[in-house]
Coordinates of C-alpha atoms in Angstrom, one line a residue:
X1 CA 36.7 -14.7 -8.5
X2 CA 33.4 -15.5 -6.7
X3 CA 30.1 -13.7 -6.0
X4 CA 28.0 -13.9 -2.9
X5 CA 25.7 -16.5 -4.5
X6 CA 28.5 -19.1 -4.8
X7 CA 28.1 -21.9 -2.2
X8 CA 31.0 -22.5 0.2
X9 CA 30.7 -26.1 -1.0
X10 CA 31.3 -25.2 -4.7
X11 CA 33.9 -27.8 -6.0
X12 CA 35.9 -25.2 -7.9
X13 CA 36.1 -22.9 -4.8
X14 CA 37.1 -25.9 -2.6
X15 CA 39.8 -26.9 -5.1
X16 CA 41.2 -23.3 -5.2
X17 CA 41.3 -23.3 -1.4
X18 CA 43.2 -26.6 -1.5
X19 CA 45.7 -25.3 -4.0
X20 CA 46.2 -22.0 -2.1
X21 CA 44.9 -19.9 -5.0
X22 CA 43.9 -16.4 -4.0
X23 CA 40.2 -16.0 -4.0
X24 CA 38.6 -12.6 -4.5
X25 CA 35.0 -11.4 -4.2
X26 CA 33.6 -9.7 -7.3
X27 CA 33.8 -6.3 -5.7
X28 CA 37.4 -6.8 -4.8
X29 CA 38.3 -7.8 -8.3
X30 CA 36.6 -4.8 -9.8
X31 CA 38.3 -2.5 -7.3
X32 CA 41.7 -3.8 -8.3
X33 CA 40.9 -3.2 -12.0
X34 CA 39.4 0.3 -11.6
X35 CA 41.9 1.7 -9.1
X36 CA 43.9 3.3 -11.9
X37 CA 41.0 5.2 -13.4
X38 CA 40.7 8.9 -12.7
X39 CA 36.9 9.0 -12.6
X40 CA 35.3 5.9 -11.1
X41 CA 31.5 6.3 -11.6
X42 CA 29.5 3.8 -9.6
X43 CA 25.7 3.3 -9.9
X44 CA 24.2 2.3 -6.6
X45 CA 20.9 1.9 -4.8
X46 CA 18.1 -0.6 -5.7
X47 CA 15.8 -0.7 -8.8
X48 CA 17.2 0.7 -12.1
X49 CA 21.0 0.1 -11.6
X50 CA 21.6 -2.0 -14.6
X51 CA 19.7 0.1 -17.2
X52 CA 21.1 3.3 -15.7
X53 CA 24.7 1.9 -15.9
X54 CA 24.2 1.0 -19.5
X55 CA 22.7 4.3 -20.5
X56 CA 25.4 6.2 -18.6
X57 CA 28.0 4.3 -20.5
X58 CA 26.3 5.0 -23.8
X59 CA 26.1 8.7 -23.1
X60 CA 29.7 8.9 -22.1
X61 CA 30.6 7.1 -25.3
X62 CA 28.4 9.4 -27.3
X63 CA 30.2 12.4 -25.8
X64 CA 33.5 11.0 -26.9
X65 CA 34.9 10.2 -23.4
X66 CA 36.0 6.6 -24.1
X67 CA 34.6 5.0 -20.9
X68 CA 35.1 1.5 -19.7
X69 CA 32.3 -0.5 -18.1
X70 CA 31.4 -3.3 -15.7
X71 CA 27.7 -4.3 -15.9
X72 CA 25.5 -6.7 -14.1
X73 CA 24.0 -7.9 -17.4
X74 CA 25.0 -8.0 -21.1
X75 CA 25.0 -5.0 -23.4
X76 CA 23.1 -5.9 -26.5
X77 CA 25.4 -4.1 -28.9
X78 CA 28.7 -5.4 -27.4
X79 CA 27.4 -8.9 -26.5
X80 CA 29.4 -8.5 -23.3
X81 CA 29.1 -7.2 -19.7
X82 CA 32.6 -5.7 -19.7
X83 CA 34.3 -3.2 -22.0
X84 CA 37.8 -1.9 -21.3
X85 CA 39.3 1.1 -23.0
X86 CA 43.0 2.0 -23.2
X87 CA 42.1 5.4 -21.7
X88 CA 42.1 5.4 -17.9
X89 CA 39.9 8.5 -17.6
X90 CA 36.4 7.1 -17.0
X91 CA 35.1 3.7 -15.7
X92 CA 31.4 3.2 -15.1
X93 CA 30.3 0.2 -13.1
X94 CA 27.3 -1.3 -11.4
X95 CA 27.5 -1.9 -7.7
X96 CA 25.6 -4.6 -5.7
X97 CA 23.4 -4.0 -2.7
X98 CA 22.3 -7.7 -2.5
X99 CA 25.4 -8.5 -0.4
X100 CA 26.1 -5.0 0.9
X101 CA 29.4 -4.9 -1.1
X102 CA 28.5 -1.5 -2.6
X103 CA 29.8 0.1 0.5
X104 CA 33.3 -1.2 -0.2
X105 CA 33.5 0.0 -3.8
X106 CA 36.3 2.4 -4.7
X107 CA 34.4 5.2 -6.5
X108 CA 34.6 9.0 -6.6
X109 CA 31.5 9.7 -8.7
X110 CA 28.2 8.1 -8.8
X111 CA 24.4 7.8 -9.4
X112 CA 22.1 7.0 -6.5
X113 CA 19.0 5.4 -8.0
X114 CA 15.8 4.3 -6.2
X115 CA 15.8 2.4 -2.9
X116 CA 13.6 -0.5 -1.7
X117 CA 13.8 -3.1 1.0
X118 CA 15.0 -5.9 -1.2
X119 CA 17.7 -8.5 -0.3
X120 CA 17.1 -8.0 3.4
X121 CA 17.6 -11.7 4.0
X122 CA 21.3 -11.2 3.5
X123 CA 23.2 -11.6 6.8
X124 CA 24.6 -8.0 6.6
X125 CA 21.0 -6.6 6.9
X126 CA 19.6 -9.2 9.2
X127 CA 16.1 -8.5 7.8
X128 CA 16.2 -4.8 8.6
X129 CA 15.5 -2.1 6.1
X130 CA 16.8 0.5 8.6
X131 CA 20.1 -1.4 8.7
X132 CA 20.3 -1.2 4.9
X133 CA 19.6 2.6 5.0
X134 CA 22.3 3.0 7.6
X135 CA 24.8 1.3 5.4
X136 CA 23.9 3.7 2.6
X137 CA 24.1 6.7 4.9
X138 CA 27.6 5.7 6.0
X139 CA 28.6 5.1 2.3
X140 CA 27.3 8.5 1.3
X141 CA 29.2 10.1 4.1
X142 CA 32.4 8.5 2.9
X143 CA 31.7 9.7 -0.6
X144 CA 31.0 13.2 0.7
X145 CA 34.4 13.3 2.4
X146 CA 36.0 12.5 -1.0
X147 CA 33.9 15.3 -2.6
X148 CA 32.4 12.8 -5.0
X149 CA 30.3 14.0 -7.9
X150 CA 26.8 12.6 -7.2
X151 CA 23.6 12.4 -9.1
X152 CA 20.5 11.8 -6.9
X153 CA 17.1 10.4 -7.8
X154 CA 14.8 12.6 -5.7
X155 CA 11.7 10.7 -6.7
X156 CA 12.7 8.1 -4.2
X157 CA 12.0 9.5 -0.7
X158 CA 14.7 7.5 1.1
X159 CA 17.3 8.3 -1.6
X160 CA 16.5 12.0 -1.3
X161 CA 16.6 12.1 2.5
X162 CA 19.8 10.1 2.8
X163 CA 21.7 12.0 0.1
X164 CA 20.7 15.5 1.0
X165 CA 21.6 14.9 4.6
X166 CA 25.0 13.5 3.8
X167 CA 26.2 15.1 0.6
X168 CA 27.1 18.6 -0.7
X169 CA 28.4 18.0 -4.3
X170 CA 25.3 16.7 -6.1
X171 CA 22.8 17.2 -8.8
X172 CA 19.3 15.8 -8.8
X173 CA 17.0 14.2 -11.3
X174 CA 13.2 13.6 -11.4
X175 CA 10.1 12.8 -13.4
X176 CA 7.9 14.3 -10.7
X177 CA 9.2 17.7 -9.7
X178 CA 10.7 20.5 -11.7
X179 CA 12.8 21.4 -8.6
X180 CA 15.3 18.8 -9.8
X181 CA 18.4 19.8 -11.7
X182 CA 17.2 17.6 -14.6
X183 CA 13.5 16.9 -15.1
X184 CA 11.5 15.0 -17.8
X185 CA 8.0 15.9 -18.9
X186 CA 5.5 15.8 -21.8
X187 CA 5.7 12.1 -22.5
X188 CA 4.4 10.8 -25.8
X189 CA 4.5 7.1 -26.7
X190 CA 5.2 6.0 -30.2
X191 CA 5.8 2.6 -31.9
X192 CA 8.9 1.1 -30.2
X193 CA 9.6 3.8 -27.7
X194 CA 8.7 7.2 -26.4
X195 CA 9.5 10.9 -26.6
X196 CA 9.8 13.4 -23.8
X197 CA 11.2 16.9 -23.0
X198 CA 14.1 17.5 -20.7
X199 CA 14.4 20.6 -18.4
X200 CA 17.6 21.7 -16.8
X201 CA 17.2 23.9 -13.7
X202 CA 13.6 24.6 -14.7
X203 CA 14.5 25.8 -18.2
X204 CA 13.6 23.7 -21.3
X205 CA 16.9 22.0 -22.3
X206 CA 15.8 19.6 -25.1
X207 CA 12.5 18.9 -26.8
X208 CA 11.1 15.6 -28.0
X209 CA 14.0 13.3 -27.0
X210 CA 13.4 9.8 -28.4
X211 CA 14.2 6.7 -26.3
X212 CA 13.7 3.2 -27.8
X213 CA 12.5 1.8 -24.5
X214 CA 9.1 2.1 -22.7
X215 CA 8.1 3.7 -19.4
X216 CA 8.7 6.9 -17.5
X217 CA 11.1 5.0 -15.2
X218 CA 13.3 4.6 -18.2
X219 CA 13.4 8.4 -18.6
X220 CA 14.5 8.5 -14.9
X221 CA 17.4 6.2 -15.8
X222 CA 18.3 8.5 -18.7
X223 CA 18.2 11.5 -16.5
X224 CA 20.6 9.9 -14.1
X225 CA 23.1 9.3 -16.8
X226 CA 22.6 12.9 -18.2
X227 CA 23.1 14.3 -14.8
X228 CA 26.3 12.5 -14.2
X229 CA 27.7 13.3 -17.7
X230 CA 26.9 17.0 -17.1
X231 CA 29.7 17.1 -14.4
X232 CA 32.3 16.5 -17.1
X233 CA 31.1 18.1 -20.4
X234 CA 29.6 21.3 -21.7
X235 CA 25.9 21.7 -22.5
X236 CA 26.5 21.5 -26.2
X237 CA 28.3 18.2 -25.9
X238 CA 25.6 16.9 -23.5
X239 CA 22.9 17.7 -26.1
X240 CA 24.8 15.9 -28.8
X241 CA 25.1 12.8 -26.7
X242 CA 21.4 12.9 -25.8
X243 CA 20.4 13.1 -29.4
X244 CA 22.2 9.7 -30.0
X245 CA 20.0 7.9 -27.5
X246 CA 17.7 6.9 -30.3
X247 CA 20.3 4.4 -31.3
X248 CA 20.7 2.8 -27.9
X249 CA 20.4 -1.0 -28.3
X250 CA 19.6 -1.8 -24.7
X251 CA 20.5 -4.5 -22.2
X252 CA 19.8 -8.2 -22.1
X253 CA 16.6 -9.1 -20.2
X254 CA 15.4 -5.5 -20.2
X255 CA 12.5 -5.1 -22.5
X256 CA 14.0 -7.4 -25.1
X257 CA 11.8 -8.7 -27.9
X258 CA 12.4 -12.5 -28.1
X259 CA 9.7 -13.6 -30.4
X260 CA 6.3 -13.0 -32.0
X261 CA 3.1 -14.9 -32.6
X262 CA -0.2 -14.0 -34.2
X263 CA 0.0 -10.3 -33.7
X264 CA 1.8 -10.5 -30.3
X265 CA 5.3 -9.3 -29.6
X266 CA 6.9 -11.5 -26.9
X267 CA 9.0 -9.4 -24.5
X268 CA 11.4 -10.5 -21.8
X269 CA 12.2 -8.4 -18.8
X270 CA 14.1 -8.9 -15.5
X271 CA 11.7 -7.1 -13.2
X272 CA 11.3 -9.2 -10.0
X273 CA 11.0 -7.0 -7.0
X274 CA 7.9 -4.9 -6.2
X275 CA 9.3 -1.5 -7.3
X276 CA 10.7 -3.0 -10.5
X277 CA 7.4 -4.8 -11.2
X278 CA 5.4 -1.6 -10.6
X279 CA 7.7 0.3 -12.9
X280 CA 7.5 -2.2 -15.8
X281 CA 3.7 -2.6 -15.5
X282 CA 3.1 1.1 -15.3
X283 CA 5.2 1.7 -18.3
X284 CA 3.7 -0.9 -20.5
X285 CA 0.2 -0.1 -19.3
X286 CA 0.6 3.5 -20.3
X287 CA 2.2 2.5 -23.6
X288 CA -0.4 -0.1 -24.6
X289 CA -3.3 2.2 -23.7
X290 CA -1.8 5.1 -25.8
X291 CA -1.2 2.7 -28.7
X292 CA -4.5 0.8 -28.3
X293 CA -2.6 -2.4 -28.0
X294 CA -3.5 -5.4 -25.8
X295 CA -1.3 -6.5 -22.9
X296 CA -0.8 -9.9 -21.2
X297 CA 1.7 -9.6 -18.4
X298 CA 3.2 -12.9 -17.2
X299 CA 4.9 -12.6 -13.8
X300 CA 7.3 -15.1 -12.1
X301 CA 7.8 -14.2 -8.5
X302 CA 11.4 -14.8 -7.8
X303 CA 12.1 -16.8 -4.6
X304 CA 10.0 -17.4 -1.5
X305 CA 12.2 -15.3 0.8
X306 CA 11.6 -12.1 -1.2
X307 CA 7.9 -12.7 -1.3
X308 CA 7.8 -13.3 2.4
X309 CA 9.9 -10.2 3.3
X310 CA 8.1 -7.9 0.9
X311 CA 4.6 -9.4 0.9
X312 CA 2.7 -6.2 1.4
X313 CA 4.7 -4.5 -1.3
X314 CA 3.9 -7.2 -3.8
X315 CA 0.2 -6.9 -3.0
X316 CA 0.2 -3.3 -4.3
X317 CA 2.5 -3.9 -7.4
X318 CA -0.2 -4.8 -9.9
X319 CA -2.6 -1.9 -9.7
X320 CA -2.0 -0.5 -13.1
X321 CA -3.1 -3.6 -15.1
X322 CA -6.5 -5.3 -15.7
X323 CA -5.0 -8.8 -16.1
X324 CA -2.0 -10.6 -14.6
X325 CA -0.8 -14.2 -15.2
X326 CA 1.4 -15.8 -12.6
X327 CA 3.8 -18.6 -13.3
X328 CA 5.0 -20.9 -10.5
X329 CA 7.1 -19.2 -7.8
X330 CA 10.8 -19.7 -8.5
X331 CA 12.7 -21.3 -5.6
X332 CA 16.3 -20.3 -5.8
X333 CA 18.7 -23.2 -6.2
X334 CA 15.9 -25.5 -5.2
X335 CA 15.6 -24.0 -1.7
X336 CA 12.0 -23.6 -0.6
X337 CA 12.5 -22.1 2.8
X338 CA 9.8 -19.7 3.9
X339 CA 7.6 -21.4 1.3
X340 CA 4.4 -19.6 0.3
X341 CA 1.7 -21.2 -1.8
X342 CA 1.0 -19.0 -4.9
X343 CA -2.7 -19.7 -4.5
X344 CA -2.7 -18.1 -1.0
X345 CA -0.9 -15.1 -2.4
X346 CA -3.4 -14.8 -5.2
X347 CA -6.3 -14.8 -2.7
X348 CA -4.8 -11.9 -0.8
X349 CA -4.0 -10.1 -4.0
X350 CA -7.6 -10.4 -5.2
X351 CA -8.8 -8.9 -1.9
X352 CA -6.6 -5.9 -2.5
X353 CA -7.5 -5.7 -6.2
X354 CA -11.1 -6.9 -6.6
X355 CA -11.3 -5.8 -10.3
X356 CA -8.0 -7.4 -11.3
X357 CA -8.3 -10.6 -13.3
X358 CA -5.7 -13.0 -11.8
X359 CA -4.7 -16.2 -13.5
X360 CA -2.2 -18.9 -12.4
X361 CA -0.8 -21.2 -15.1
X362 CA 1.6 -24.0 -14.1
X363 CA 4.8 -23.9 -16.0
X364 CA 4.0 -27.3 -17.6
X365 CA 0.8 -25.9 -19.2
X366 CA 1.9 -22.3 -19.6
X367 CA 2.0 -22.2 -23.4
X368 CA -1.4 -24.0 -23.8
X369 CA -3.1 -21.7 -21.3
X370 CA -1.5 -18.6 -22.9
X371 CA -2.7 -19.6 -26.3
X372 CA -6.3 -19.8 -25.1
X373 CA -5.9 -16.4 -23.5
X374 CA -4.3 -14.9 -26.6
X375 CA -7.3 -16.0 -28.6
X376 CA -9.8 -13.9 -26.7
X377 CA -11.8 -11.5 -28.8
X378 CA -10.4 -8.5 -26.8
X379 CA -7.0 -9.2 -28.3
X380 CA -8.1 -10.1 -31.8
X381 CA -9.7 -6.7 -32.1
X382 CA -6.5 -4.9 -31.3
X383 CA -4.0 -3.6 -34.0
X384 CA -1.2 -5.2 -32.0
X385 CA -0.5 -6.9 -28.7
X386 CA 2.3 -7.6 -26.2
X387 CA 3.0 -10.7 -24.2
X388 CA 5.3 -9.5 -21.4
X389 CA 7.3 -11.9 -19.4
X390 CA 9.1 -10.7 -16.3
X391 CA 11.0 -12.3 -13.5
X392 CA 14.5 -13.4 -12.5
X393 CA 14.3 -17.2 -12.6
X394 CA 12.8 -19.2 -15.5
X395 CA 10.8 -16.4 -17.0
X396 CA 13.5 -15.6 -19.6
X397 CA 13.7 -19.3 -20.6
X398 CA 10.0 -19.6 -21.2
X399 CA 9.8 -16.2 -22.9
X400 CA 12.5 -17.3 -25.4
X401 CA 10.8 -20.7 -26.0
X402 CA 7.3 -19.3 -26.2
X403 CA 7.1 -18.6 -29.9
X404 CA 8.2 -22.2 -30.8
X405 CA 5.9 -23.7 -28.1
X406 CA 2.9 -21.7 -29.4
X407 CA 3.6 -22.6 -33.0
X408 CA 3.9 -26.3 -32.0
X409 CA 0.3 -26.5 -30.8
X410 CA -1.4 -24.1 -33.3

């Protein structure tokens, strides 16, 4: 089984070809496994798929439906990305838009999360966001013909337009408009998470729901799962499942605490595209402001091709913070095509955000420079602080090592 990131020169792949072993793409393998399930719930779109998939799986479990799951990361409680139940009633899985394979997934229910023009360098899209949207439109039309049960994020304009034009059997979710089937409001941040109210069809459905993750975009992920579960269970069972969200243990690389040092929690997150970065920074900015905490965000931009194709989107992704630290840009598999100097990007970012303090620390000196930054009086005067790493390359490695690195020079 191979993914689209595997090189055609991979020695194991070449040996399999030599031996005549059947080779499957990831989506083909998953389709074979899930074909026997009655309800095949796929999560598709752009930002938020992994967390939404995990939360949806959790809610279906909490409702007693015995779902199976295929996830693009690792569930913290199961220490696995796959869980298979004997029951063939429900299978929840994350699709992949990076290689356009989502359009070939065998699903009859699903959640359409946010959209953005990421992964346009893939040959299927040929650099065109319009081509990507056309693929999603054709996919939605196929689902509509099968009368699929769909949950639609209407806070994403492209998601809303595509789905409402193509589909008939859908429910909507939002954190911006009460017109949605499910709507979240009245956010209150507390230590280790947040509370919010949920409305169903403009009527208060549940008050003060606690979620042990941070950011309104997380509530949007929750609403996607709730919306999908509501196709299959009564309101009473739905409420019971929602109450259990307080025990959700999360997903690897999504707001995971990986260390602590001198009043700072060290957090690791996977945000690496503009929409994901905006979401994580907005969430933690609101949280730290509400709690009177300090925040040091450390960003690793993941691959030159993404920065080049989404340059303007990156320039407006850091508006919600007062300070941002950049690591070196991560070049995928050592490939530096379309190379952009991080210093040139910082100059353009500063022009867009004149009041933003922007720092660039090389990876070799990262821990030393961060220690100096963490020793500023503005952080010493806070009751607590957060050192937030995010990116899809080496950011996780440095986040996990940072406590030991800081302790070694203190």
